[in-house]
Amino acid sequence: MYFDSFDHTLWPYLFILLAGVLPTAVWRWIGVVLVGNISDDSEWLVLVRCVATALVAAVIAQLIFQPTGALATFPFEVRVGAAILGFIAFLCFGRRLFVAIVVAEVALLTGYALY
Amino acid sequence: MSQADASDTDSLYDWSWFARGMAQVFSLPALILISAFVGFGGLAREAGISLGQLIFMVPTVWALPSHLILVSGIAAGVPLLAIIPAVALAAVRMMPMTMALVPEIRVPGSKAWHLLLVSNMIAITAWMHTIQKAPEIPRPGRLPFFAGFAGIMMVATTVVSGLVHQLAATFPVPVMAALYFLTPIYFAASSWNTARVKAEHLALILGFALGPLLFIVVPQANILFAGIIGGFAAFAFHKIASRGKGS
């Protein structure tokens, strides 16, 4: 079955529900059920946080290494270099989000202009 | 449940924090997430998604990677049964994210259905922002704070992506690229600051390095594998380090 398989106006919404909403939401529900009996100071939660953090880190890497849309037109070296510069500045200057953003964005656009 | 649910939840949670969560719509993380949905509104339009469908999918799917897979799948004419596993694979991270957030926001009397209901609002930005703010919020205020922030973000991103879709707004390439670039930088800096133990910093570094490396080996599931391998390795480090320090 495809997005345009049926003419009914509600079909695309059902398609979105089946293909997008449920496969995403089901993991949240499983998470709620699994964490139900784990106590708040359990060591298991350190493992869970480590896995969650590593997953988010892999998403971050994908957004920089294999971006979609406009960012994909920027050279690889510019994207990675700007991200590294921004993160180093963040670590050196009080771990402020604002510093990371400004340095990374300035580096990104400067790199783009120079290439 | 013997008492009315309404009075139950009123006494369990401090709902004054709901408004304070909503007020976070004027925060840097909110601005960054809204920027990401500027791009998504345009992408959805190009993919042939109608305004109504866009308005429906933004808050119900509520995870940008799932949105992107769904919309690009629709645009490419991918069948339903092929989109489902792709979206499910990209959304596995919702499970450990939920398991990490729930202990932060639940109170001793929290019912499973309260948590199931708010879990539908979990996505990286609201998750990260709430975990970061949680220590400053009294426990009964945390679930309302999360619901208020995630709720206003659902509304704001739906409105903004809908506007971009409707106006067919286009922006110069460098502007769009700069907007897209905000998201990974925010995620990286914020998860570094959110870490409670050193092992989470290690998990962040490992996940970042393993993601692209594993793409070469398992291109469909590199994020999942990077998360599991990186997360378990960081946890092993945590166990070894705490054993050395302990008795």
mmCIF file of N, CA and C in Angstrom, chain A residues 25-38, chain B residues 94-95 98-99 102 106 112-113 115-116 119:
data_model
loop_
_atom_site.group_PDB
_atom_site.id
_atom_site.type_symbol
_atom_site.label_atom_id
_atom_site.label_comp_id
_atom_site.label_asym_id
_atom_site.label_seq_id
_atom_site.Cartn_x
_atom_site.Cartn_y
_atom_site.Cartn_z
ATOM 1 N N ALA A 25 5.857 6.193 18.464
ATOM 2 C CA ALA A 25 5.269 6.259 19.803
ATOM 3 C C ALA A 25 5.427 4.964 20.587
ATOM 4 N N VAL A 26 5.426 3.833 19.878
ATOM 5 C CA VAL A 26 5.453 2.551 20.575
ATOM 6 C C VAL A 26 6.701 2.431 21.464
ATOM 7 N N TRP A 27 7.815 3.031 21.037
ATOM 8 C CA TRP A 27 9.057 2.968 21.843
ATOM 9 C C TRP A 27 8.921 3.772 23.129
ATOM 10 N N ARG A 28 8.170 4.859 23.070
ATOM 11 C CA ARG A 28 7.948 5.658 24.288
ATOM 12 C C ARG A 28 7.124 4.843 25.273
ATOM 13 N N TRP A 29 6.093 4.159 24.767
ATOM 14 C CA TRP A 29 5.228 3.364 25.657
ATOM 15 C C TRP A 29 6.017 2.207 26.267
ATOM 16 N N ILE A 30 6.844 1.549 25.429
ATOM 17 C CA ILE A 30 7.675 0.459 25.959
ATOM 18 C C ILE A 30 8.612 1.006 27.047
ATOM 19 N N GLY A 31 9.160 2.187 26.803
ATOM 20 C CA GLY A 31 10.046 2.811 27.791
ATOM 21 C C GLY A 31 9.349 3.040 29.120
ATOM 22 N N VAL A 32 8.121 3.549 29.070
ATOM 23 C CA VAL A 32 7.354 3.788 30.306
ATOM 24 C C VAL A 32 7.127 2.472 31.038
ATOM 25 N N VAL A 33 6.761 1.433 30.297
ATOM 26 C CA VAL A 33 6.478 0.135 30.928
ATOM 27 C C VAL A 33 7.751 -0.453 31.549
ATOM 28 N N LEU A 34 8.863 -0.398 30.784
ATOM 29 C CA LEU A 34 10.103 -1.009 31.275
ATOM 30 C C LEU A 34 10.668 -0.302 32.499
ATOM 31 N N VAL A 35 10.493 1.008 32.576
ATOM 32 C CA VAL A 35 11.101 1.765 33.676
ATOM 33 C C VAL A 35 10.213 1.711 34.917
ATOM 34 N N GLY A 36 9.004 1.158 34.750
ATOM 35 C CA GLY A 36 8.022 1.156 35.832
ATOM 36 C C GLY A 36 8.527 0.718 37.177
ATOM 37 N N ASN A 37 9.264 -0.389 37.213
ATOM 38 C CA ASN A 37 9.662 -0.929 38.512
ATOM 39 C C ASN A 37 11.123 -0.665 38.870
ATOM 40 N N ILE A 38 11.806 0.107 38.041
ATOM 41 C CA ILE A 38 13.204 0.418 38.351
ATOM 42 C C ILE A 38 13.235 1.601 39.326
ATOM 43 N N MET B 94 13.880 6.520 21.380
ATOM 44 C CA MET B 94 12.827 7.025 22.261
ATOM 45 C C MET B 94 12.694 6.179 23.531
ATOM 46 N N MET B 95 13.018 4.886 23.425
ATOM 47 C CA MET B 95 12.854 4.000 24.582
ATOM 48 C C MET B 95 13.828 4.349 25.717
ATOM 49 N N THR B 98 12.990 7.812 27.091
ATOM 50 C CA THR B 98 11.827 7.791 27.989
ATOM 51 C C THR B 98 12.223 7.220 29.348
ATOM 52 N N MET B 99 13.010 6.141 29.317
ATOM 53 C CA MET B 99 13.410 5.506 30.572
ATOM 54 C C MET B 99 14.306 6.417 31.407
ATOM 55 N N VAL B 102 11.570 9.493 32.723
ATOM 56 C CA VAL B 102 10.488 9.154 33.661
ATOM 57 C C VAL B 102 10.925 9.243 35.135
ATOM 58 N N ARG B 106 8.571 11.643 37.539
ATOM 59 C CA ARG B 106 7.472 11.001 38.256
ATOM 60 C C ARG B 106 7.511 11.365 39.748
ATOM 61 N N ALA B 112 0.558 5.017 35.895
ATOM 62 C CA ALA B 112 1.169 4.678 34.607
ATOM 63 C C ALA B 112 0.569 5.511 33.478
ATOM 64 N N TRP B 113 -0.746 5.763 33.546
ATOM 65 C CA TRP B 113 -1.364 6.476 32.417
ATOM 66 C C TRP B 113 -0.921 7.943 32.354
ATOM 67 N N LEU B 115 2.103 8.889 32.903
ATOM 68 C CA LEU B 115 3.409 8.832 32.255
ATOM 69 C C LEU B 115 3.278 8.432 30.788
ATOM 70 N N LEU B 116 2.332 7.507 30.512
ATOM 71 C CA LEU B 116 2.104 7.117 29.117
ATOM 72 C C LEU B 116 1.646 8.316 28.291
ATOM 73 N N SER B 119 4.492 10.765 27.856
ATOM 74 C CA SER B 119 5.607 10.194 27.094
ATOM 75 C C SER B 119 5.465 10.501 25.607
#
